[in-house]
mmCIF file of C-alpha atoms in Angstrom:
data_model
loop_
_atom_site.group_PDB
_atom_site.id
_atom_site.type_symbol
_atom_site.label_atom_id
_atom_site.label_comp_id
_atom_site.label_asym_id
_atom_site.label_seq_id
_atom_site.Cartn_x
_atom_site.Cartn_y
_atom_site.Cartn_z
ATOM 1 C CA MET A 1 49.445 248.952 42.247
ATOM 2 C CA ILE A 2 51.896 251.515 43.634
ATOM 3 C CA LYS A 3 52.575 249.396 46.742
ATOM 4 C CA LYS A 4 53.347 246.331 44.607
ATOM 5 C CA LEU A 5 55.761 248.284 42.406
ATOM 6 C CA LEU A 6 57.512 249.810 45.422
ATOM 7 C CA CYS A 7 57.915 246.342 46.983
ATOM 8 C CA LEU A 8 59.389 245.087 43.703
ATOM 9 C CA LEU A 9 61.713 248.104 43.662
ATOM 10 C CA LEU A 10 62.996 247.332 47.150
ATOM 11 C CA LEU A 11 63.487 243.651 46.291
ATOM 12 C CA VAL A 12 65.493 244.421 43.144
ATOM 13 C CA PHE A 13 67.623 246.972 44.985
ATOM 14 C CA ALA A 14 68.294 244.551 47.869
ATOM 15 C CA VAL A 15 69.407 241.821 45.446
ATOM 16 C CA ARG A 16 71.738 244.222 43.604
ATOM 17 C CA MET A 17 73.315 245.480 46.828
ATOM 18 C CA ALA A 18 73.708 241.950 48.218
ATOM 19 C CA GLY A 19 75.869 240.965 45.250
ATOM 20 C CA ALA A 20 77.860 244.196 45.215
ATOM 21 C CA GLN A 21 80.543 243.341 47.766
ATOM 22 C CA ASP A 22 83.324 242.853 45.184
ATOM 23 C CA ILE A 23 82.288 245.886 43.158
ATOM 24 C CA THR A 24 83.869 249.343 43.133
ATOM 25 C CA HIS A 25 81.360 251.970 44.316
ATOM 26 C CA LEU A 26 81.482 255.507 42.921
ATOM 27 C CA TYR A 27 79.244 258.584 43.009
ATOM 28 C CA GLN A 28 78.082 260.799 40.163
ATOM 29 C CA ASN A 29 75.599 263.540 39.234
ATOM 30 C CA TRP A 30 73.718 263.422 35.920
ATOM 31 C CA TYR A 31 71.884 266.453 34.504
ATOM 32 C CA THR A 32 69.705 265.668 31.486
ATOM 33 C CA TYR A 33 67.428 267.524 29.088
ATOM 34 C CA PHE A 34 65.118 265.530 26.813
ATOM 35 C CA GLY A 35 63.467 267.553 24.068
ATOM 36 C CA THR A 36 61.005 266.572 21.344
ATOM 37 C CA ALA A 37 60.497 268.983 18.455
ATOM 38 C CA LYS A 38 57.266 268.037 16.675
ATOM 39 C CA ILE A 39 57.168 268.664 12.934
ATOM 40 C CA ASN A 40 53.637 267.324 12.415
ATOM 41 C CA SER A 41 51.455 264.441 13.649
ATOM 42 C CA LYS A 42 53.798 261.850 12.099
ATOM 43 C CA TRP A 43 57.298 263.296 12.229
ATOM 44 C CA ALA A 44 59.368 264.602 15.161
ATOM 45 C CA VAL A 45 62.970 265.265 16.191
ATOM 46 C CA PRO A 46 63.699 263.863 19.669
ATOM 47 C CA PHE A 47 67.047 264.935 21.142
ATOM 48 C CA ASP A 48 68.801 265.018 24.490
ATOM 49 C CA ILE A 49 71.819 266.622 26.114
ATOM 50 C CA GLN A 50 73.357 265.020 29.202
ATOM 51 C CA LEU A 51 76.126 266.194 31.485
ATOM 52 C CA ARG A 52 77.513 263.396 33.668
ATOM 53 C CA LEU A 53 79.894 264.469 36.427
ATOM 54 C CA ARG A 54 82.022 262.147 38.561
ATOM 55 C CA ASP A 55 82.785 262.553 42.269
ATOM 56 C CA GLY A 56 79.948 264.965 42.956
ATOM 57 C CA ILE A 57 80.225 268.074 40.794
ATOM 58 C CA SER A 58 84.002 268.571 40.913
ATOM 59 C CA ASP A 59 85.354 266.034 38.413
ATOM 60 C CA LYS A 60 85.119 265.589 34.663
ATOM 61 C CA GLY A 61 82.953 262.799 33.316
ATOM 62 C CA GLN A 62 80.971 262.521 30.128
ATOM 63 C CA LEU A 63 78.956 264.738 27.787
ATOM 64 C CA LEU A 64 76.277 263.133 25.610
ATOM 65 C CA MET A 65 74.609 264.886 22.663
ATOM 66 C CA ARG A 66 72.058 262.795 20.777
ATOM 67 C CA GLY A 67 69.261 263.320 18.273
ATOM 68 C CA GLY A 68 67.253 261.585 15.601
ATOM 69 C CA LEU A 69 64.344 261.649 13.198
ATOM 70 C CA GLN A 70 61.246 259.820 14.448
ATOM 71 C CA TYR A 71 58.239 258.538 12.530
ATOM 72 C CA SER A 72 55.022 257.637 14.364
ATOM 73 C CA LEU A 73 53.322 254.515 13.023
ATOM 74 C CA ASN A 74 50.409 255.354 15.322
ATOM 75 C CA LYS A 75 49.955 256.852 18.804
ATOM 76 C CA GLN A 76 51.529 253.840 20.506
ATOM 77 C CA ASN A 77 54.382 252.863 18.148
ATOM 78 C CA HIS A 78 57.303 254.919 16.886
ATOM 79 C CA VAL A 79 60.531 254.230 14.944
ATOM 80 C CA LEU A 80 63.643 256.393 14.887
ATOM 81 C CA LEU A 81 67.052 256.698 13.251
ATOM 82 C CA GLY A 82 69.601 258.755 15.142
ATOM 83 C CA TYR A 83 73.175 259.806 15.870
ATOM 84 C CA ALA A 84 75.018 260.511 19.133
ATOM 85 C CA TYR A 85 78.337 262.144 19.961
ATOM 86 C CA VAL A 86 79.691 261.107 23.364
ATOM 87 C CA PRO A 87 83.076 262.451 24.558
ATOM 88 C CA THR A 88 84.263 260.764 27.775
ATOM 89 C CA TYR A 89 87.103 261.959 29.979
ATOM 90 C CA ASN A 90 89.822 259.329 30.435
ATOM 91 C CA ASN A 91 91.758 259.821 33.680
ATOM 92 C CA THR A 92 94.737 257.715 32.600
ATOM 93 C CA ALA A 93 95.217 259.562 29.315
ATOM 94 C CA ASP A 94 94.159 262.902 30.876
ATOM 95 C CA SER A 95 92.115 263.683 27.770
ATOM 96 C CA TRP A 96 88.606 263.510 26.324
ATOM 97 C CA LEU A 97 88.047 260.444 24.103
ATOM 98 C CA PRO A 98 85.300 260.739 21.474
ATOM 99 C CA GLU A 99 82.600 258.221 20.638
ATOM 100 C CA HIS A 100 80.307 258.283 17.602
ATOM 101 C CA ARG A 101 77.086 256.265 17.536
ATOM 102 C CA ILE A 102 74.448 255.512 14.949
ATOM 103 C CA PHE A 103 71.329 253.953 16.421
ATOM 104 C CA GLU A 104 67.935 252.587 15.433
ATOM 105 C CA GLN A 105 65.060 252.240 17.864
ATOM 106 C CA PHE A 106 61.457 251.158 18.286
ATOM 107 C CA ILE A 107 59.220 252.598 21.013
ATOM 108 C CA HIS A 108 55.927 251.152 22.205
ATOM 109 C CA LYS A 109 53.712 253.056 24.648
ATOM 110 C CA SER A 110 51.051 251.129 26.549
ATOM 111 C CA LYS A 111 47.440 252.274 26.405
ATOM 112 C CA LYS A 112 46.218 251.345 29.896
ATOM 113 C CA VAL A 113 49.173 252.551 31.986
ATOM 114 C CA ASP A 114 51.837 255.200 31.442
ATOM 115 C CA MET A 115 54.534 252.705 30.460
ATOM 116 C CA THR A 116 57.137 252.986 27.708
ATOM 117 C CA HIS A 117 59.105 250.125 26.144
ATOM 118 C CA ARG A 118 62.130 251.040 24.020
ATOM 119 C CA PHE A 119 64.328 248.711 21.968
ATOM 120 C CA ARG A 120 67.538 250.249 20.620
ATOM 121 C CA LEU A 121 70.363 248.914 18.425
ATOM 122 C CA GLU A 122 73.634 250.861 18.384
ATOM 123 C CA GLN A 123 76.697 250.910 16.148
ATOM 124 C CA ARG A 124 79.566 252.450 18.143
ATOM 125 C CA TRP A 125 82.986 253.862 17.231
ATOM 126 C CA VAL A 126 85.005 254.571 20.402
ATOM 127 C CA GLY A 127 88.288 256.497 20.272
ATOM 128 C CA GLN A 128 91.233 254.940 22.106
ATOM 129 C CA PRO A 129 93.954 256.777 24.067
ATOM 130 C CA ASP A 130 97.316 257.409 22.436
ATOM 131 C CA PRO A 131 99.684 254.620 23.669
ATOM 132 C CA THR A 132 102.585 257.103 23.717
ATOM 133 C CA GLY A 133 100.781 259.201 26.316
ATOM 134 C CA ASN A 134 100.734 262.285 24.097
ATOM 135 C CA HIS A 135 97.519 264.225 23.580
ATOM 136 C CA LYS A 136 97.378 263.652 19.843
ATOM 137 C CA PRO A 137 94.188 263.514 17.733
ATOM 138 C CA VAL A 138 92.530 260.097 17.997
ATOM 139 C CA THR A 139 93.469 257.807 15.113
ATOM 140 C CA ASN A 140 92.782 254.432 16.750
ATOM 141 C CA TRP A 141 89.141 253.366 17.031
ATOM 142 C CA LYS A 142 87.288 250.312 18.315
ATOM 143 C CA TYR A 143 83.937 249.287 16.844
ATOM 144 C CA GLY A 144 81.090 247.532 18.629
ATOM 145 C CA ASN A 145 77.414 246.596 18.271
ATOM 146 C CA ARG A 146 75.169 246.933 21.302
ATOM 147 C CA THR A 147 71.479 246.456 22.055
ATOM 148 C CA ARG A 148 69.447 248.104 24.809
ATOM 149 C CA TYR A 149 66.020 247.488 26.321
ATOM 150 C CA PHE A 150 64.448 250.335 28.311
ATOM 151 C CA ASN A 151 61.281 250.341 30.411
ATOM 152 C CA ARG A 152 59.813 253.370 32.189
ATOM 153 C CA THR A 153 56.591 253.444 34.188
ATOM 154 C CA GLN A 154 55.151 256.702 35.468
ATOM 155 C CA LEU A 155 52.633 256.589 38.322
ATOM 156 C CA ALA A 156 50.501 259.656 39.019
ATOM 157 C CA ILE A 157 50.021 260.542 42.690
ATOM 158 C CA LYS A 158 46.412 261.031 43.725
ATOM 159 C CA HIS A 159 44.932 262.926 46.659
ATOM 160 C CA LYS A 160 41.328 262.153 47.618
ATOM 161 C CA GLN A 161 40.764 260.478 44.238
ATOM 162 C CA THR A 162 42.052 263.572 42.418
ATOM 163 C CA THR A 163 45.169 263.321 40.244
ATOM 164 C CA THR A 164 47.895 265.746 41.294
ATOM 165 C CA PRO A 165 50.786 267.100 39.165
ATOM 166 C CA PHE A 166 53.179 264.924 41.183
ATOM 167 C CA TYR A 167 54.305 261.490 40.018
ATOM 168 C CA VAL A 168 56.720 258.646 40.716
ATOM 169 C CA ALA A 169 58.818 257.161 37.891
ATOM 170 C CA LEU A 170 60.341 253.660 37.897
ATOM 171 C CA GLN A 171 62.837 252.927 35.146
ATOM 172 C CA ASP A 172 65.252 250.187 34.131
ATOM 173 C CA GLU A 173 67.522 249.711 31.118
ATOM 174 C CA ILE A 174 69.829 246.808 30.275
ATOM 175 C CA PHE A 175 72.735 247.032 27.776
ATOM 176 C CA LEU A 176 74.081 243.932 25.985
ATOM 177 C CA ASN A 177 77.120 243.730 23.692
ATOM 178 C CA LEU A 178 76.550 241.909 20.406
ATOM 179 C CA TRP A 179 78.555 240.363 17.565
ATOM 180 C CA GLY A 180 81.644 241.971 16.045
ATOM 181 C CA ASN A 181 82.433 243.863 19.221
ATOM 182 C CA GLN A 182 85.995 245.141 19.669
ATOM 183 C CA ILE A 183 85.004 247.294 22.659
ATOM 184 C CA SER A 184 84.074 244.351 24.900
ATOM 185 C CA ASN A 185 83.843 240.596 24.350
ATOM 186 C CA LEU A 186 81.425 240.170 27.271
ATOM 187 C CA LEU A 187 77.662 239.969 26.743
ATOM 188 C CA PHE A 188 76.643 242.084 29.725
ATOM 189 C CA ASP A 189 77.639 245.732 29.422
ATOM 190 C CA GLN A 190 75.594 247.595 32.024
ATOM 191 C CA ASN A 191 72.248 248.065 33.751
ATOM 192 C CA ARG A 192 70.643 251.297 34.924
ATOM 193 C CA PHE A 193 67.870 251.327 37.515
ATOM 194 C CA LEU A 194 66.132 254.583 38.462
ATOM 195 C CA VAL A 195 63.467 255.657 40.934
ATOM 196 C CA ALA A 196 62.471 259.323 40.756
ATOM 197 C CA ALA A 197 59.856 261.800 41.955
ATOM 198 C CA GLY A 198 58.553 264.322 39.464
ATOM 199 C CA TYR A 199 56.234 267.236 38.764
ATOM 200 C CA GLN A 200 54.130 267.768 35.617
ATOM 201 C CA PHE A 201 54.090 271.512 34.958
ATOM 202 C CA ASN A 202 51.822 271.157 31.926
ATOM 203 C CA ALA A 203 51.129 268.706 29.091
ATOM 204 C CA ASN A 204 54.466 269.551 27.438
ATOM 205 C CA LEU A 205 56.841 270.055 30.364
ATOM 206 C CA LYS A 206 57.830 267.953 33.371
ATOM 207 C CA ALA A 207 60.877 267.371 35.545
ATOM 208 C CA ASP A 208 61.976 264.698 37.990
ATOM 209 C CA ILE A 209 64.827 263.994 40.364
ATOM 210 C CA GLY A 210 65.859 260.652 41.779
ATOM 211 C CA TYR A 211 68.422 257.967 42.457
ATOM 212 C CA MET A 212 69.977 255.889 39.675
ATOM 213 C CA ASN A 213 71.937 252.710 40.309
ATOM 214 C CA GLN A 214 74.263 251.936 37.387
ATOM 215 C CA LEU A 215 76.112 248.612 37.273
ATOM 216 C CA LEU A 216 78.953 248.573 34.704
ATOM 217 C CA GLN A 217 81.206 245.759 33.473
ATOM 218 C CA VAL A 218 84.370 246.342 31.436
ATOM 219 C CA THR A 219 86.052 243.830 29.140
ATOM 220 C CA THR A 220 88.305 242.544 31.962
ATOM 221 C CA GLY A 221 85.208 241.548 33.922
ATOM 222 C CA ALA A 222 85.729 244.211 36.606
ATOM 223 C CA LYS A 223 82.470 245.783 37.803
ATOM 224 C CA THR A 224 81.643 249.271 39.007
ATOM 225 C CA MET A 225 78.447 250.443 40.673
ATOM 226 C CA ASN A 226 77.723 254.144 40.241
ATOM 227 C CA HIS A 227 75.340 255.794 42.715
ATOM 228 C CA ILE A 228 73.878 258.701 40.776
ATOM 229 C CA LEU A 229 71.835 261.768 41.635
ATOM 230 C CA HIS A 230 69.732 262.050 38.463
ATOM 231 C CA LEU A 231 67.908 265.228 37.377
ATOM 232 C CA SER A 232 65.812 265.204 34.181
ATOM 233 C CA VAL A 233 63.737 267.758 32.283
ATOM 234 C CA PHE A 234 61.297 266.611 29.555
ATOM 235 C CA HIS A 235 60.085 269.196 27.044
ATOM 236 C CA THR A 236 57.872 268.830 23.966
ATOM 237 C CA PHE A 237 57.289 271.716 21.543
ATOM 238 C CA GLU A 238 56.086 272.453 18.012
ATOM 239 C CA LEU A 239 58.447 273.567 15.253
#
């Protein structure tokens, strides 16, 4: 099973790199914390904080703060309503531009393998730079609808038929722009592909580090491929 998934990983990566000749390549570091505060067996508050740095660790990038209220239909299926605040540094304007998001999502977790499917719908308000070049408060906004499909598979590493705390995670997420979108009139927005190695400290805490390949397309059609060092911490706790 692991060999088949690794072969698929290499094939997907080779195809992406083969078509990346006319794409701008950049490098980033992402540091992420995913927390889940459990209220009871049905209700929880998932949240995450992400720091995304450009050009290694020296340049400004993006800060994402996101949270929501989740209801568990059963152990495998969950629904959530949430909000995110995402300021992004704009080099041309030399200022941080805010983004507000409201999102709805459905999560399905497979029984037989450690695989998660997530479907998310977002309503986005993205602040635009001041055309005069002055650092004034943002008054001009663009609105857009976007959908996302996320898949993550976690494979435990075994030694002599015994499961170890170590694991390998394979993850992919595609972003598509939808109707009424002032941010971009193109269907494809971006795709994120991640392979990571991790360690399960206990049932409620794990961390992994890996390589993420992010392919972005802006409204002009120009594409950028970000090569990302991705560090994640996952923490579940009771309120």
